[in-house]
JSON list of C-alpha atoms in Angstrom, two decimals:
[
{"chain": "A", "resi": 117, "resn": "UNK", "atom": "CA", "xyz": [-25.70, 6.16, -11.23]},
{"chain": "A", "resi": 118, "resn": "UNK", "atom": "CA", "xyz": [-26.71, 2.28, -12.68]},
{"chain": "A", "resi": 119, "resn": "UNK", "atom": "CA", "xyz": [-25.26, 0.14, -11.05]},
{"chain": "A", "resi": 120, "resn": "UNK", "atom": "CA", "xyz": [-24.08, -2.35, -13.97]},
{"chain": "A", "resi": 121, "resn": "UNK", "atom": "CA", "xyz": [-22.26, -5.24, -14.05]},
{"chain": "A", "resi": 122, "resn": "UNK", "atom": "CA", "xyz": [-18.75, -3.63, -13.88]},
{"chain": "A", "resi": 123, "resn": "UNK", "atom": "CA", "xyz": [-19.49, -1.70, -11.33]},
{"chain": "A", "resi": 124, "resn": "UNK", "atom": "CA", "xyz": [-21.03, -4.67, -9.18]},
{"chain": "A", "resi": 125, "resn": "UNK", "atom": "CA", "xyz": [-18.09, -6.47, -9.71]},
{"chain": "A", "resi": 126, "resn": "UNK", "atom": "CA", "xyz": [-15.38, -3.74, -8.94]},
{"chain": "A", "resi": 127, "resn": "UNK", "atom": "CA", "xyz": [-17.72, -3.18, -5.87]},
{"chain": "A", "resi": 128, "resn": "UNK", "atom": "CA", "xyz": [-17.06, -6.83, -4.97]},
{"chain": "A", "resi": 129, "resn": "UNK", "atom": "CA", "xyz": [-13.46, -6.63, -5.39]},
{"chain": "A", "resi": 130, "resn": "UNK", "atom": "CA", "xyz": [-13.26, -3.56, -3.07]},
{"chain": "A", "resi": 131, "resn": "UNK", "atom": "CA", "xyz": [-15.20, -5.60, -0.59]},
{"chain": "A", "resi": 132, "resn": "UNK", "atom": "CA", "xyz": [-12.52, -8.59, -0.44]},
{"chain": "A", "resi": 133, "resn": "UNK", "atom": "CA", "xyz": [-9.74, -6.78, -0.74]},
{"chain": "A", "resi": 134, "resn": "UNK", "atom": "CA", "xyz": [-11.11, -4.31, 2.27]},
{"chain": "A", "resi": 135, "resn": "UNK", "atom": "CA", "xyz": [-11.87, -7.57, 3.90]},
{"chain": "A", "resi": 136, "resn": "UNK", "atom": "CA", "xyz": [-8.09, -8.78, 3.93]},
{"chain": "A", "resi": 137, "resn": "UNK", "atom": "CA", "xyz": [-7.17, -5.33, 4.45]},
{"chain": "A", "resi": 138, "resn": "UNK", "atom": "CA", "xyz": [-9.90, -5.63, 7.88]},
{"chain": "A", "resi": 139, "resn": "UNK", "atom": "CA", "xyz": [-8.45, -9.03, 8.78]},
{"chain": "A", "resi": 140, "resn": "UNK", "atom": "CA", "xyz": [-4.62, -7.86, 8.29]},
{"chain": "A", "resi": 141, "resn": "UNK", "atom": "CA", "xyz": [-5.04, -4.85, 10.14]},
{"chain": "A", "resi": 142, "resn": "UNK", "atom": "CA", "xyz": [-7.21, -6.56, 12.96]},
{"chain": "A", "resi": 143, "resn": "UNK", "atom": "CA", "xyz": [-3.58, -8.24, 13.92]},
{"chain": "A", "resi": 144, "resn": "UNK", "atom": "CA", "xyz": [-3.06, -4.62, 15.32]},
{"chain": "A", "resi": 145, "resn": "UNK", "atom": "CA", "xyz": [-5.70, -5.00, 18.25]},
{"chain": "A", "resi": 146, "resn": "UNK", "atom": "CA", "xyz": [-3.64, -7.78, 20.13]},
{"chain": "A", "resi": 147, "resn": "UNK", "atom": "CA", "xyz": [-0.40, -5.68, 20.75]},
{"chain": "A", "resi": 148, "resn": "UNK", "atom": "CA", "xyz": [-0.37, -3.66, 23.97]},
{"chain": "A", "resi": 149, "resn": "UNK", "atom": "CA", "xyz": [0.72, 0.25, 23.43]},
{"chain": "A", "resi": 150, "resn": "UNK", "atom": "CA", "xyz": [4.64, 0.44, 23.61]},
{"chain": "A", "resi": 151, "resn": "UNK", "atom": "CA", "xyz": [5.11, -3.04, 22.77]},
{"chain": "A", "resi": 152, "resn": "UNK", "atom": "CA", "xyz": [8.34, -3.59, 21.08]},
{"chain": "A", "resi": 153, "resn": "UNK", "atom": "CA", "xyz": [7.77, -3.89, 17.17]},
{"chain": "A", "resi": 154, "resn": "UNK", "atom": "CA", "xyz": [9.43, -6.71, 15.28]},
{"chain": "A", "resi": 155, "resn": "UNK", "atom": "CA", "xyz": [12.35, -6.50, 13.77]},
{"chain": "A", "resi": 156, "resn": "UNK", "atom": "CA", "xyz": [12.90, -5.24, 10.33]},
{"chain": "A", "resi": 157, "resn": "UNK", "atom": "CA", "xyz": [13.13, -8.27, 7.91]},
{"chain": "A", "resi": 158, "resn": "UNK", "atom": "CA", "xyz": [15.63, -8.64, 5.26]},
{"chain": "A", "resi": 159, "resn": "UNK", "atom": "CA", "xyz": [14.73, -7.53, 1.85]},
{"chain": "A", "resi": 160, "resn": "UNK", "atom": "CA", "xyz": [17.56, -9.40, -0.73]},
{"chain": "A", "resi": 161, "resn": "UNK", "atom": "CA", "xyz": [16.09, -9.49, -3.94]},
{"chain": "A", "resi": 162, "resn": "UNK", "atom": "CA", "xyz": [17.10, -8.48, -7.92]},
{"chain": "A", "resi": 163, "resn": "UNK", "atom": "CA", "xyz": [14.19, -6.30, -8.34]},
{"chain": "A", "resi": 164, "resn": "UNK", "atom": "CA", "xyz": [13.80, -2.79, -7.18]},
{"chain": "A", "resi": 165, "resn": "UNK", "atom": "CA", "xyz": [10.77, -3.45, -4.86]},
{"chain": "A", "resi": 166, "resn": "UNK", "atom": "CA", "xyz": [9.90, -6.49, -2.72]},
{"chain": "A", "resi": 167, "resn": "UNK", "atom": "CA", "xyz": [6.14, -6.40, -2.32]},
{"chain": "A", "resi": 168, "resn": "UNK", "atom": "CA", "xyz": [4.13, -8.22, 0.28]},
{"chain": "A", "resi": 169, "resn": "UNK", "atom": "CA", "xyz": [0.45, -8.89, -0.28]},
{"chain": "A", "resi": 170, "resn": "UNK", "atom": "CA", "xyz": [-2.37, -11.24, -0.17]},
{"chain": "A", "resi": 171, "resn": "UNK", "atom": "CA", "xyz": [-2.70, -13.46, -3.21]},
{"chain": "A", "resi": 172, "resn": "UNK", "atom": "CA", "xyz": [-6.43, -12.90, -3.14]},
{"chain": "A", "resi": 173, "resn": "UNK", "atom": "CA", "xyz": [-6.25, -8.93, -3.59]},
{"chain": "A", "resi": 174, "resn": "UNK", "atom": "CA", "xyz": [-7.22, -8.09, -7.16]},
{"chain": "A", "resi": 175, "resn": "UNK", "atom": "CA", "xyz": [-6.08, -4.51, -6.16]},
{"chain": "A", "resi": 176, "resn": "UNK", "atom": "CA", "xyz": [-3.19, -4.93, -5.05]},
{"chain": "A", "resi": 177, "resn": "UNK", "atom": "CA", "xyz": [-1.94, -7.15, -8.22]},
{"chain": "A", "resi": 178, "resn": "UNK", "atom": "CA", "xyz": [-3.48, -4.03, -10.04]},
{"chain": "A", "resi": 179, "resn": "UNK", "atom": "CA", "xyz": [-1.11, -1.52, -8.09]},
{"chain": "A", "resi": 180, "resn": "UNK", "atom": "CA", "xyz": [1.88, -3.93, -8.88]},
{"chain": "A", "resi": 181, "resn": "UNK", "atom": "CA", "xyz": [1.16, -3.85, -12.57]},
{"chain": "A", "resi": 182, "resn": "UNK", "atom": "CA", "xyz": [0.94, 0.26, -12.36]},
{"chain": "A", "resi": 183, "resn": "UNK", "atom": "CA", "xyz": [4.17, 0.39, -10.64]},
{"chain": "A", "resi": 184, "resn": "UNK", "atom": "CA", "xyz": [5.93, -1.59, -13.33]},
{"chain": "A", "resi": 185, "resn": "UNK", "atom": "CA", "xyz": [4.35, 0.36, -16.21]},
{"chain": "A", "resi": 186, "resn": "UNK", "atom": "CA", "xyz": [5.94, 2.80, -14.52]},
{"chain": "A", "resi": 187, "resn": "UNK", "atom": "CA", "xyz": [9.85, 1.30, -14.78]},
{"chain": "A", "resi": 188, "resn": "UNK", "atom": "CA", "xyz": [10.08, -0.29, -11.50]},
{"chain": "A", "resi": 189, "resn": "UNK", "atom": "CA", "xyz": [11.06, -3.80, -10.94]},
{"chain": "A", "resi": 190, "resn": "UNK", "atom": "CA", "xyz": [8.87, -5.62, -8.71]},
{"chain": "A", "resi": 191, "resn": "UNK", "atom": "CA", "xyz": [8.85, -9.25, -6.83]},
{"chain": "A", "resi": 192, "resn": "UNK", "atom": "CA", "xyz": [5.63, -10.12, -5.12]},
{"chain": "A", "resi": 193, "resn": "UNK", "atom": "CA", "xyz": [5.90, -12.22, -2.02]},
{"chain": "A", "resi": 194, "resn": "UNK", "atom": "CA", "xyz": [2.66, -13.58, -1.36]},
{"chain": "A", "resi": 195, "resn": "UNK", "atom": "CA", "xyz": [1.72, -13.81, 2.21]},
{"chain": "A", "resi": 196, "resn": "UNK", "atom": "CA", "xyz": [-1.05, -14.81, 4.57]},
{"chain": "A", "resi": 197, "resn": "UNK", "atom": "CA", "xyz": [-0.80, -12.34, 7.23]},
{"chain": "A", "resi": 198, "resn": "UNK", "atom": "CA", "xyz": [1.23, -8.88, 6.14]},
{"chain": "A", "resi": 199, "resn": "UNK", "atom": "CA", "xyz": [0.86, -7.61, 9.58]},
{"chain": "A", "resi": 200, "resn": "UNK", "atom": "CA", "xyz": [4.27, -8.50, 10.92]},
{"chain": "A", "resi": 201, "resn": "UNK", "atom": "CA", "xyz": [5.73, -6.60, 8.14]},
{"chain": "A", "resi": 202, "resn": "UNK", "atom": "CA", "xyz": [3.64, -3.24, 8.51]},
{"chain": "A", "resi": 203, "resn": "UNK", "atom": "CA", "xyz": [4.84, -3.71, 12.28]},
{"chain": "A", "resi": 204, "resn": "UNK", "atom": "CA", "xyz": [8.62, -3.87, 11.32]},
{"chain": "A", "resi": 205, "resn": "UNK", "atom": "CA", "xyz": [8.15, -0.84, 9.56]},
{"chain": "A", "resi": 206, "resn": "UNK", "atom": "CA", "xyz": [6.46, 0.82, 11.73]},
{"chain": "A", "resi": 207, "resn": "UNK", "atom": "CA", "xyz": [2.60, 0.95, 9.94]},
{"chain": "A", "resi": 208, "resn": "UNK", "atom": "CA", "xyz": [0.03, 1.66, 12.61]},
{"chain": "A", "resi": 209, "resn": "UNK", "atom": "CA", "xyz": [-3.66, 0.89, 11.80]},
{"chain": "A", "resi": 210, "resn": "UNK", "atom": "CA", "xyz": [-4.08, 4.40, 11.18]},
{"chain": "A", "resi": 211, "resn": "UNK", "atom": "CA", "xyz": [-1.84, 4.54, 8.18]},
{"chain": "A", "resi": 212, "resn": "UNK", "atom": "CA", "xyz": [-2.51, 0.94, 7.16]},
{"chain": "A", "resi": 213, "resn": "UNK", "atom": "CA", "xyz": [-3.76, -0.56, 3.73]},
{"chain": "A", "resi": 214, "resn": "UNK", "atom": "CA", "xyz": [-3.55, -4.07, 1.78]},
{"chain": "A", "resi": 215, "resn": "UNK", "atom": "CA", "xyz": [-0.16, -4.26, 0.74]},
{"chain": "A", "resi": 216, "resn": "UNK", "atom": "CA", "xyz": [3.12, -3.32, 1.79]},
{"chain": "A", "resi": 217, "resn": "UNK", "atom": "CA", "xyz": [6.14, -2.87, -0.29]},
{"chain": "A", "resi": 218, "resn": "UNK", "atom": "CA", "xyz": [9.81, -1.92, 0.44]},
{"chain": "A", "resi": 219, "resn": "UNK", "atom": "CA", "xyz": [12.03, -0.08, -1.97]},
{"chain": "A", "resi": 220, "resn": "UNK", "atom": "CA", "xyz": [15.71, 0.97, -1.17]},
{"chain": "A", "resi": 221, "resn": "UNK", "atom": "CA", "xyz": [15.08, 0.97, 2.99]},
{"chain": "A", "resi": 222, "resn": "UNK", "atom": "CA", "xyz": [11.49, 2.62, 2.47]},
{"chain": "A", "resi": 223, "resn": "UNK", "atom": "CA", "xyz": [8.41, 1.07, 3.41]},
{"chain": "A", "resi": 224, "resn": "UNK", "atom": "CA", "xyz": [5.63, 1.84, 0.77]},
{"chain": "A", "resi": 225, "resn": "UNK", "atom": "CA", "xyz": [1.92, 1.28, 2.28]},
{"chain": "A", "resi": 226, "resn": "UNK", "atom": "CA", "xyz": [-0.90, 0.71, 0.09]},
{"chain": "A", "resi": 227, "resn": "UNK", "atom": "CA", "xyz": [-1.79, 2.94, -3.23]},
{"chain": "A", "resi": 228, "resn": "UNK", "atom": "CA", "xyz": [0.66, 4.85, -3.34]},
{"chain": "A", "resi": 229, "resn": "UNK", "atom": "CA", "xyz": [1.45, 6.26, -7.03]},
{"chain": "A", "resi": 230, "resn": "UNK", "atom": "CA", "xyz": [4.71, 5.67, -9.04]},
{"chain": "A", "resi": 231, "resn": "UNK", "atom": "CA", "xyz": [5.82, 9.16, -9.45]},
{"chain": "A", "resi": 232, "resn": "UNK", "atom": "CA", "xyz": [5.81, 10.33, -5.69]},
{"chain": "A", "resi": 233, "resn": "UNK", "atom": "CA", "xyz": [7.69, 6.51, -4.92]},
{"chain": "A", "resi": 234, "resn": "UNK", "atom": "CA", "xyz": [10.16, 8.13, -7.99]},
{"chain": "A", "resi": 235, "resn": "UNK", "atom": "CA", "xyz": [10.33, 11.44, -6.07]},
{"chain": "A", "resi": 236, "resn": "UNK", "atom": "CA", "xyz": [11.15, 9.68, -2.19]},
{"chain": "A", "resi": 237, "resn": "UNK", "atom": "CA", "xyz": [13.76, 8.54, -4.22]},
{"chain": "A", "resi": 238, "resn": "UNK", "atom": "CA", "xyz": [15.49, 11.48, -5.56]},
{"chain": "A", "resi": 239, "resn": "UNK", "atom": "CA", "xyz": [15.09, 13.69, -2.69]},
{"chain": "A", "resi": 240, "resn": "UNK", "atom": "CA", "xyz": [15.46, 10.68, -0.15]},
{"chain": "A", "resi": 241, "resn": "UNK", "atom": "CA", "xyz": [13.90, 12.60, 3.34]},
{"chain": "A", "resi": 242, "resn": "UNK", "atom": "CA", "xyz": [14.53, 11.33, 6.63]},
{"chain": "A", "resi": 243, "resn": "UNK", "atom": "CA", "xyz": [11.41, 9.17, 7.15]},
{"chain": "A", "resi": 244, "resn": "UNK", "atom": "CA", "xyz": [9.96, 5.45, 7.40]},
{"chain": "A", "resi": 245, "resn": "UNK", "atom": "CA", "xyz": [8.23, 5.47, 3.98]},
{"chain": "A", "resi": 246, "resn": "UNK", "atom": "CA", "xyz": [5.02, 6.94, 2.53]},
{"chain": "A", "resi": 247, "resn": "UNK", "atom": "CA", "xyz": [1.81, 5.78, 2.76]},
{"chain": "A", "resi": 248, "resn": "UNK", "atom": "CA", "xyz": [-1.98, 6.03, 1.32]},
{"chain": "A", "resi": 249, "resn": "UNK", "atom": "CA", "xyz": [-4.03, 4.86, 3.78]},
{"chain": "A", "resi": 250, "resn": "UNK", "atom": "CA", "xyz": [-7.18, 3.05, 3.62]},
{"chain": "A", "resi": 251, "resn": "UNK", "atom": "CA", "xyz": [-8.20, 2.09, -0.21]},
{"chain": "A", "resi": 252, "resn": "UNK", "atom": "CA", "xyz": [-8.97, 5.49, -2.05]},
{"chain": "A", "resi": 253, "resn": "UNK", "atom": "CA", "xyz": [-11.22, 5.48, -5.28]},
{"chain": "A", "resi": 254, "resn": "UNK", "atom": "CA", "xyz": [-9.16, 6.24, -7.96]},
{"chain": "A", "resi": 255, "resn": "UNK", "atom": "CA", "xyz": [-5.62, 5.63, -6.41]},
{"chain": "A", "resi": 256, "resn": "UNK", "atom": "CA", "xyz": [-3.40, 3.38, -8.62]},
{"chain": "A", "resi": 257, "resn": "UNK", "atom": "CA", "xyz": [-4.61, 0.05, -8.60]},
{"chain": "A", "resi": 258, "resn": "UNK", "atom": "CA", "xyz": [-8.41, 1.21, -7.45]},
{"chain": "A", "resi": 259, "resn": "UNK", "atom": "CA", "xyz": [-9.34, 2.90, -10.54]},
{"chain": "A", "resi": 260, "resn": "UNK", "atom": "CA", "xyz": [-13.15, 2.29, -11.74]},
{"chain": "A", "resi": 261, "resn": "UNK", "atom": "CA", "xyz": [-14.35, 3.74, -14.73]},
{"chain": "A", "resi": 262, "resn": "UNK", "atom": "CA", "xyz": [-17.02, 6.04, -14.68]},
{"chain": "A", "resi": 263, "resn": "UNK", "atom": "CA", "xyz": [-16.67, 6.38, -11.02]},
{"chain": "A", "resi": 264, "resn": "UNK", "atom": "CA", "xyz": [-15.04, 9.74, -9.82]},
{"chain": "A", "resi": 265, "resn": "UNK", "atom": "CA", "xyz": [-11.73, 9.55, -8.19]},
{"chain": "A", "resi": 266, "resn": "UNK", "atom": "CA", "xyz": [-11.48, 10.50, -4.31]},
{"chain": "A", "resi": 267, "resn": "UNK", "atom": "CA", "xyz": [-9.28, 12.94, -3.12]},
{"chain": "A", "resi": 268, "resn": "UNK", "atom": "CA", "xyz": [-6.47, 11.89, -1.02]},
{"chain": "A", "resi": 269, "resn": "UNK", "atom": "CA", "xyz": [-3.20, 12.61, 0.52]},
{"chain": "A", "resi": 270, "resn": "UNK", "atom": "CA", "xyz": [-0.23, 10.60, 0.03]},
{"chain": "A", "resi": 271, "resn": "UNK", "atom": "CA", "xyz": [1.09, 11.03, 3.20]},
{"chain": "A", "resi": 272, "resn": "UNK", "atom": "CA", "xyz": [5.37, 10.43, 4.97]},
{"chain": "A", "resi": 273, "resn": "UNK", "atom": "CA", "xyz": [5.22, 9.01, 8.07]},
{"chain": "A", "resi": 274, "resn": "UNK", "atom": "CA", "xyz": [8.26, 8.13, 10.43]},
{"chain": "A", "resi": 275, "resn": "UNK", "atom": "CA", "xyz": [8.76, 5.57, 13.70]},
{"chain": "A", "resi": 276, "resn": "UNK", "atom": "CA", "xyz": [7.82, 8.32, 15.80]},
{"chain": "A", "resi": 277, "resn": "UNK", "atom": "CA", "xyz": [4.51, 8.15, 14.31]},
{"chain": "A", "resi": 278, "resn": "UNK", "atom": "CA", "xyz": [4.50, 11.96, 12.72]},
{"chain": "A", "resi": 279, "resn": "UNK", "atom": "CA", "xyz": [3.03, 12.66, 9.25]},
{"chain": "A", "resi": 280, "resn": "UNK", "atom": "CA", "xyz": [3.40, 14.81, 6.80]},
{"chain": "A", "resi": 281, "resn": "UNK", "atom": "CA", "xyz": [1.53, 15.15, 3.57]},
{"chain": "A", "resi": 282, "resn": "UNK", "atom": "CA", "xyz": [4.11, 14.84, 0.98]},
{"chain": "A", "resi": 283, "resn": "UNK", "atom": "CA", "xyz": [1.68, 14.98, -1.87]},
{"chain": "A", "resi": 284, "resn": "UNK", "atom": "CA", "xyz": [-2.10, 15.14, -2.70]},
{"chain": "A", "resi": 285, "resn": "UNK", "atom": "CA", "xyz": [-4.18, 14.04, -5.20]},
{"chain": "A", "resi": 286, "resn": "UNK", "atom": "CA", "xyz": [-7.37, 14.54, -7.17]}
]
């Protein structure tokens, strides 16, 4: 493969936005094992999803705008450090990615599609949220064209820190 000017430039934009992603989850490496998490912050908006994210992240604006095409309300709260929040919700590192949204109690993490948020929804399961973690190739908001997608798992994950693969992609 060429490397071409779109592709330099989406390979730029992975680089910051795995950079904030770095610097967000490096907030991890100060807390002690069994240290109490913070607590869960209110979520009062209008819109059907509150998400928190780094105004810098060109992906993460680019999940946003997938998520509305796909029906769903969204307010963006732009943040410095989205750490605290992945902690009230019970992210680790391990499950971590740029952004972190809540929808109806549910903590979404990262690129997670529309249609499996839709599906927590209906069938509503017993768990924290769902989460892709790391940055995937392909995932909503990390398309590039004429690069293949990645496969990846979108995963469940609960306080207790157990996952499940709830669906997979690619």
């Amino acid at each position: 493969m060429t490397l071409n000017k779109t592709h330099f430039r989406y390979l730029l934009v992975v680089f910051f936005c795995a950079a904030i992603a770095g610097f967000s989850v490096m907030g991890f490496a100060g807390r002690e094992a069994g240290a109490e998490r913070a607590s869960v912050p209110e979520v009062d908006s209008d819109a059907d999803m509150v998400v928190y994210l780094s105004p810098f992240c060109g992906c993460c604006g680019d999940w946003v705008k997938h998520i509305e095409e796909h029906g769903l309300s969204v307010e963006r709260r732009e943040v410095s450090d989205v750490t605290p929040i992945k902690q009230a919700y019970g992210i680790t590192r391990e499950l971590a990615s740029c952004h972190t949204g809540i929808i109806d109690g549910y903590a979404i993490e990262g690129h997670v599609p529309a249609e499996d948020i839709k599906r927590l929804l209906e069938e509503r399961p017993d768990v924290a949220g769902l989460t892709v973690p790391g940055m995937p190739i392909g995932s909503p908001g990390m398309e590039v064209e004429g690069v293949a997608p990645d496969a990846y798992d979108v995963l469940t994950f609960d306080r207790d820190g157990t996952t499940a693969v709830f669906a997979s992609h690619n």
